[in-house]
Amino acid sequence: MAEPLLEISGLRTGFDTHDGTVPAVDGVDLTVHAGKTLCVVGESGCGKSVTARSILRLIEPPGRIEAGTITWHGDDEPFDVLALPRDDERLQKLRGGDIGMIFQEPASSLLPVRTVGAQLIEAIRIHTGMDKKAARKRAVELLAQVGIPNPDQRVDAYPFQLSGGMCQRIMIAIALCADPALLIADEPTTALDVTTQARILDLLRNLQAEHHMAVMFITHDLGVVAELADEVAVMYLGKVVERATVEELFADPKHPYTKQLLESVPVLGRDRGRDLPTIPGAVPNPLHRPKGCSFHPRCAEAIPGRCDIDEPPEVVFDGGRTAQCVLYDDGQGGPA
Ligand code: SF4
């Protein structure tokens, strides 16, 4: 396995409300390895995006990071991102420099009143110190690299003159402008039609190989996971409930939530004429977490008297994959 590039340990991020603190991320442990793709998957509201934003400390009040460490190994000396003072230059270097980020809605991430070139050139100049002329040349090169046709003309276009797919390519170009070691992509294809989505995924795969960068890809789409991932983390209600390589996860899912998610994906030819299984119920309000395993009200394999009482331990299997579930617990933290 490649070297760790980013290690998240015990991350807790909450949002203060009148009714109490909502624990959006509740003790997450994750590792992104250099040059590899980690897909973080789960239903809406499970804490995927908040985890990603916590890495770059982009959590605004009433949200706050309450605990944990986020260790960046990309520099000579590893450091904890959460321990850095707000004005530390290593934090500025991480944001948009060592770590690029692309968001779900390209149209709302680009300023409508400035040309895409101006926004790209500004990012290039901040992170590389190039003069205006060199940055414009680099901007045109980057637009060509992300597949924008006629890049020397499109560089002067406004976002509203471009399609959603093209705007997402511009966002990718901005994220890549400083040649990051890690690209965090937060549901970057959700707002796009399937054809454009496939093209953007191809583009990301090619760019990853070309730039040798790691990718943390956040999605609710298991089809995307199968296409892109080396490793997968499945999140439920602010926790990582299963971690495995993509082959392990699809061939032998351990956690009942993962199994039920996989069963609810249609398979071409197999599911004709039959109702697709769904996961019963809905994700509970995180302010009122069920006691014990928070998945137990929806779990097909829940053990009454145990799953509704005790929080399940994280079981580590041979090879390092994990699942938070009593079904695999031998009582000593190992697989049963
Ligand atoms: Fe289901 Fe119990 Fe495992 Fe939770 S701990 S996933 S309720 S079997």
Coordinates of C-alpha atoms in Angstrom, one line a residue, residues 9-300:
S9 CA -8.2 10.5 13.5
G10 CA -11.1 11.0 15.9
L11 CA -12.5 13.9 14.0
R12 CA -15.6 15.5 15.5
T13 CA -17.3 18.4 13.9
G14 CA -20.6 19.8 15.4
F15 CA -23.1 22.6 14.6
D16 CA -24.6 24.5 17.5
T17 CA -28.3 24.9 17.3
H18 CA -31.0 26.1 19.8
D19 CA -31.7 22.5 20.5
G20 CA -28.1 21.5 21.2
T21 CA -25.0 20.6 19.2
V22 CA -25.6 18.5 16.1
P23 CA -22.7 16.0 15.8
A24 CA -22.3 16.1 12.0
V25 CA -19.0 14.2 12.1
D26 CA -18.7 11.9 15.1
G27 CA -15.2 10.4 15.6
V28 CA -14.1 9.8 12.0
D29 CA -10.9 8.0 11.2
L30 CA -9.7 8.0 7.6
T31 CA -6.5 7.7 5.6
V32 CA -5.8 8.9 2.1
H33 CA -2.8 7.2 0.5
A34 CA -0.5 9.0 -1.9
G35 CA -1.6 8.6 -5.5
K36 CA -4.7 6.6 -4.6
T37 CA -8.4 7.3 -4.7
L38 CA -10.5 7.1 -1.5
C39 CA -14.2 7.3 -2.1
V40 CA -16.3 8.4 0.8
V41 CA -19.9 7.1 0.3
G42 CA -23.2 7.5 2.2
E43 CA -26.6 9.0 2.1
S44 CA -27.2 12.8 2.3
G45 CA -26.5 14.1 5.7
C46 CA -24.1 11.4 6.8
G47 CA -21.2 13.8 7.3
K48 CA -19.2 13.3 4.1
S49 CA -19.0 16.9 3.0
V50 CA -18.4 18.2 6.5
T51 CA -15.5 15.8 6.9
A52 CA -14.0 17.2 3.6
R53 CA -14.5 20.8 4.7
S54 CA -13.0 20.1 8.1
I55 CA -9.8 19.0 6.4
L56 CA -9.3 22.5 5.0
R57 CA -10.9 24.1 8.1
L58 CA -13.6 25.6 6.1
I59 CA -16.2 25.1 8.8
E60 CA -18.0 28.4 9.6
P61 CA -19.9 29.2 12.8
P62 CA -22.3 27.8 14.1
G63 CA -20.2 24.9 13.1
R64 CA -16.9 24.0 14.9
I65 CA -14.3 21.3 14.9
E66 CA -14.5 19.9 18.4
A67 CA -11.8 17.2 18.5
G68 CA -9.4 15.1 16.5
T69 CA -6.2 15.3 14.4
I70 CA -5.7 15.8 10.7
T71 CA -2.1 14.9 9.9
W72 CA -0.7 16.1 6.6
H73 CA 2.3 14.0 5.4
G74 CA 2.8 15.9 2.2
D75 CA 5.6 18.1 3.5
D76 CA 9.0 17.0 4.9
E77 CA 7.7 17.3 8.5
P78 CA 4.1 15.9 9.0
F79 CA 1.9 18.3 10.9
D80 CA -1.6 18.5 12.4
V81 CA -3.7 20.8 10.3
L82 CA -6.1 21.4 13.3
A83 CA -3.3 22.6 15.5
L84 CA -2.1 25.3 13.1
P85 CA -2.9 29.0 14.0
R86 CA -5.4 30.5 11.5
D87 CA -2.7 32.7 9.9
D88 CA 0.0 29.9 9.6
E89 CA 1.4 30.0 6.1
R90 CA 1.2 26.1 6.0
L91 CA -2.6 26.4 6.2
Q92 CA -2.6 28.9 3.3
K93 CA -0.3 26.7 1.3
L94 CA -2.6 23.7 1.9
R95 CA -5.8 25.5 0.7
G96 CA -5.8 25.4 -3.0
G97 CA -2.1 24.6 -3.1
D98 CA -1.2 21.2 -1.8
I99 CA -4.9 20.3 -1.6
G100 CA -7.3 21.3 -4.4
M101 CA -11.0 21.1 -3.9
I102 CA -14.0 21.0 -6.2
F103 CA -17.6 21.3 -5.2
Q104 CA -20.9 20.0 -6.2
E105 CA -22.3 23.1 -7.8
P106 CA -19.8 24.7 -10.2
A107 CA -22.2 27.5 -11.1
S108 CA -22.4 28.7 -7.5
S109 CA -18.6 28.3 -6.9
L110 CA -17.7 30.6 -9.8
L111 CA -18.3 34.3 -9.6
P112 CA -20.8 35.3 -12.3
V113 CA -19.4 38.8 -12.7
R114 CA -15.8 37.8 -13.6
T115 CA -14.6 35.9 -16.6
V116 CA -13.5 32.3 -15.9
G117 CA -10.0 33.3 -17.1
A118 CA -9.8 36.1 -14.5
Q119 CA -10.7 33.6 -11.7
L120 CA -8.3 31.0 -12.9
I121 CA -5.5 33.6 -13.4
E122 CA -6.0 34.9 -9.9
A123 CA -5.7 31.4 -8.4
I124 CA -2.6 30.7 -10.5
R125 CA -1.0 33.9 -9.4
I126 CA -1.8 33.3 -5.7
H127 CA -0.3 29.8 -5.7
T128 CA 2.6 30.2 -8.1
G129 CA 3.6 33.8 -8.0
M130 CA 3.6 34.0 -11.8
D131 CA 3.2 37.4 -13.5
K132 CA -0.1 38.2 -15.3
K133 CA 1.1 37.3 -18.7
A134 CA 2.6 33.9 -17.7
A135 CA -0.5 33.1 -15.6
R136 CA -2.8 33.8 -18.6
K137 CA -0.7 31.5 -20.7
R138 CA -0.9 28.8 -18.0
A139 CA -4.6 29.4 -17.7
V140 CA -5.1 28.6 -21.4
E141 CA -2.9 25.5 -21.0
L142 CA -5.0 24.3 -18.1
L143 CA -8.3 24.9 -19.9
A144 CA -6.9 22.8 -22.8
Q145 CA -5.8 20.1 -20.3
V146 CA -9.4 19.8 -18.9
G147 CA -10.9 19.5 -22.3
I148 CA -12.3 23.0 -22.9
P149 CA -12.5 23.6 -26.7
N150 CA -11.0 26.9 -28.0
P151 CA -9.4 27.6 -24.7
D152 CA -7.8 30.8 -25.9
Q153 CA -11.3 32.3 -26.5
R154 CA -13.1 30.6 -23.7
V155 CA -10.7 32.1 -21.2
D156 CA -12.5 35.4 -21.6
A157 CA -16.0 33.9 -21.2
Y158 CA -18.3 34.4 -18.2
P159 CA -19.6 31.4 -16.3
F160 CA -23.2 32.0 -17.6
Q161 CA -21.9 31.6 -21.1
L162 CA -20.7 28.1 -20.4
S163 CA -22.6 24.8 -19.8
G164 CA -22.6 23.1 -16.4
G165 CA -20.1 20.5 -17.6
M166 CA -17.7 23.2 -18.8
C167 CA -18.0 25.2 -15.6
Q168 CA -17.1 22.0 -13.7
R169 CA -14.1 21.6 -16.0
I170 CA -13.1 25.2 -15.1
M171 CA -13.4 24.3 -11.4
I172 CA -11.2 21.3 -11.9
A173 CA -8.6 23.6 -13.7
I174 CA -8.7 26.0 -10.8
A175 CA -8.2 23.1 -8.3
L176 CA -5.3 21.8 -10.4
C177 CA -3.5 25.1 -10.9
A178 CA -1.0 24.5 -8.2
D179 CA -0.4 20.9 -9.0
P180 CA -1.9 19.6 -5.7
A181 CA -0.9 16.3 -4.1
L182 CA -4.5 15.7 -3.1
L183 CA -7.7 16.6 -4.9
I184 CA -10.9 16.6 -2.8
A185 CA -13.9 16.3 -5.0
D186 CA -17.2 16.8 -3.2
E187 CA -20.0 15.2 -5.4
P188 CA -18.6 17.0 -8.4
T189 CA -20.9 15.3 -10.9
T190 CA -24.2 15.3 -9.0
A191 CA -25.6 18.3 -10.8
L192 CA -24.6 17.1 -14.2
D193 CA -26.4 14.8 -16.7
V194 CA -25.1 11.3 -17.0
T195 CA -23.1 11.8 -20.2
T196 CA -21.3 14.8 -18.9
Q197 CA -20.8 13.0 -15.6
A198 CA -19.1 10.1 -17.4
R199 CA -16.8 12.6 -19.3
I200 CA -15.9 14.4 -16.0
L201 CA -15.1 11.1 -14.3
D202 CA -12.9 10.1 -17.3
L203 CA -11.2 13.4 -17.1
L204 CA -10.5 13.1 -13.3
R205 CA -9.1 9.6 -13.8
N206 CA -6.7 10.8 -16.6
L207 CA -5.6 13.8 -14.7
Q208 CA -5.0 11.7 -11.6
A209 CA -2.7 9.4 -13.5
E210 CA -1.0 12.4 -15.2
H211 CA -0.4 14.4 -12.0
H212 CA 0.2 11.4 -9.7
M213 CA -2.2 12.9 -7.2
A214 CA -4.4 11.3 -4.5
V215 CA -8.1 11.9 -4.8
M216 CA -10.7 11.9 -2.0
F217 CA -14.0 11.6 -3.9
I218 CA -17.3 12.2 -2.1
T219 CA -20.4 10.6 -3.5
H220 CA -23.6 8.8 -2.8
D221 CA -23.4 6.9 -6.1
L222 CA -22.0 3.3 -5.8
G223 CA -21.6 3.2 -9.6
V224 CA -19.1 6.0 -9.3
V225 CA -17.3 4.3 -6.5
A226 CA -16.9 1.1 -8.6
E227 CA -15.4 3.2 -11.4
L228 CA -13.0 5.3 -9.4
A229 CA -12.1 4.0 -6.0
D230 CA -9.0 2.2 -4.8
E231 CA -10.4 2.3 -1.2
V232 CA -13.8 3.1 0.1
A233 CA -15.1 4.5 3.4
V234 CA -18.9 4.0 4.1
M235 CA -20.4 6.7 6.4
Y236 CA -23.6 6.6 8.3
L237 CA -24.8 9.3 10.7
G238 CA -21.4 11.0 11.1
K239 CA -19.4 7.7 11.5
V240 CA -17.3 5.6 9.2
V241 CA -19.0 2.2 9.5
E242 CA -16.9 0.3 7.0
R243 CA -13.5 0.7 5.3
A244 CA -12.2 -1.6 2.7
T245 CA -10.6 -1.8 -0.7
V246 CA -13.1 -1.4 -3.6
E247 CA -12.6 -5.1 -4.5
E248 CA -13.3 -6.2 -0.9
L249 CA -16.3 -4.0 -0.5
F250 CA -18.1 -5.1 -3.7
A251 CA -17.1 -8.8 -3.4
D252 CA -17.8 -9.2 0.3
P253 CA -19.5 -6.3 2.1
K254 CA -19.4 -6.7 5.8
H255 CA -21.5 -4.0 7.4
P256 CA -25.3 -4.5 7.0
Y257 CA -25.7 -0.9 5.9
T258 CA -23.2 -1.5 3.0
K259 CA -25.0 -4.7 2.1
Q260 CA -28.4 -3.0 2.0
L261 CA -26.9 -0.1 0.0
L262 CA -25.5 -2.6 -2.5
E263 CA -28.7 -4.5 -2.7
S264 CA -30.6 -1.3 -3.6
V265 CA -28.5 -0.7 -6.7
P266 CA -30.2 -1.9 -9.9
V267 CA -28.3 -4.5 -11.9
L268 CA -28.8 -4.5 -15.7
G269 CA -30.7 -7.6 -16.8
R270 CA -31.2 -9.0 -13.2
D271 CA -33.8 -6.6 -11.8
R272 CA -36.3 -6.5 -14.7
G273 CA -39.8 -6.8 -13.4
R274 CA -39.0 -6.9 -9.7
D275 CA -39.2 -4.2 -7.1
L276 CA -35.8 -2.9 -6.1
P277 CA -35.1 -3.4 -2.4
T278 CA -34.9 -0.2 -0.4
I279 CA -33.5 0.5 3.1
P280 CA -36.5 1.0 5.3
G281 CA -37.0 4.2 7.3
A282 CA -34.9 7.3 7.0
V283 CA -31.6 8.5 8.5
P284 CA -32.5 9.6 12.1
N285 CA -32.1 13.1 13.3
P286 CA -28.5 13.3 14.6
L287 CA -29.7 15.3 17.6
H288 CA -31.7 12.3 18.6
R289 CA -29.5 9.4 17.8
P290 CA -30.9 5.9 18.5
K291 CA -29.2 4.3 21.5
G292 CA -26.7 1.6 20.7
C293 CA -25.9 1.2 17.0
S294 CA -27.4 4.2 15.2
F295 CA -28.3 2.0 12.3
H296 CA -30.3 -0.5 14.3
P297 CA -33.8 0.8 13.5
R298 CA -33.1 0.2 9.8
C299 CA -30.9 -2.9 10.1
A300 CA -32.0 -6.2 8.6

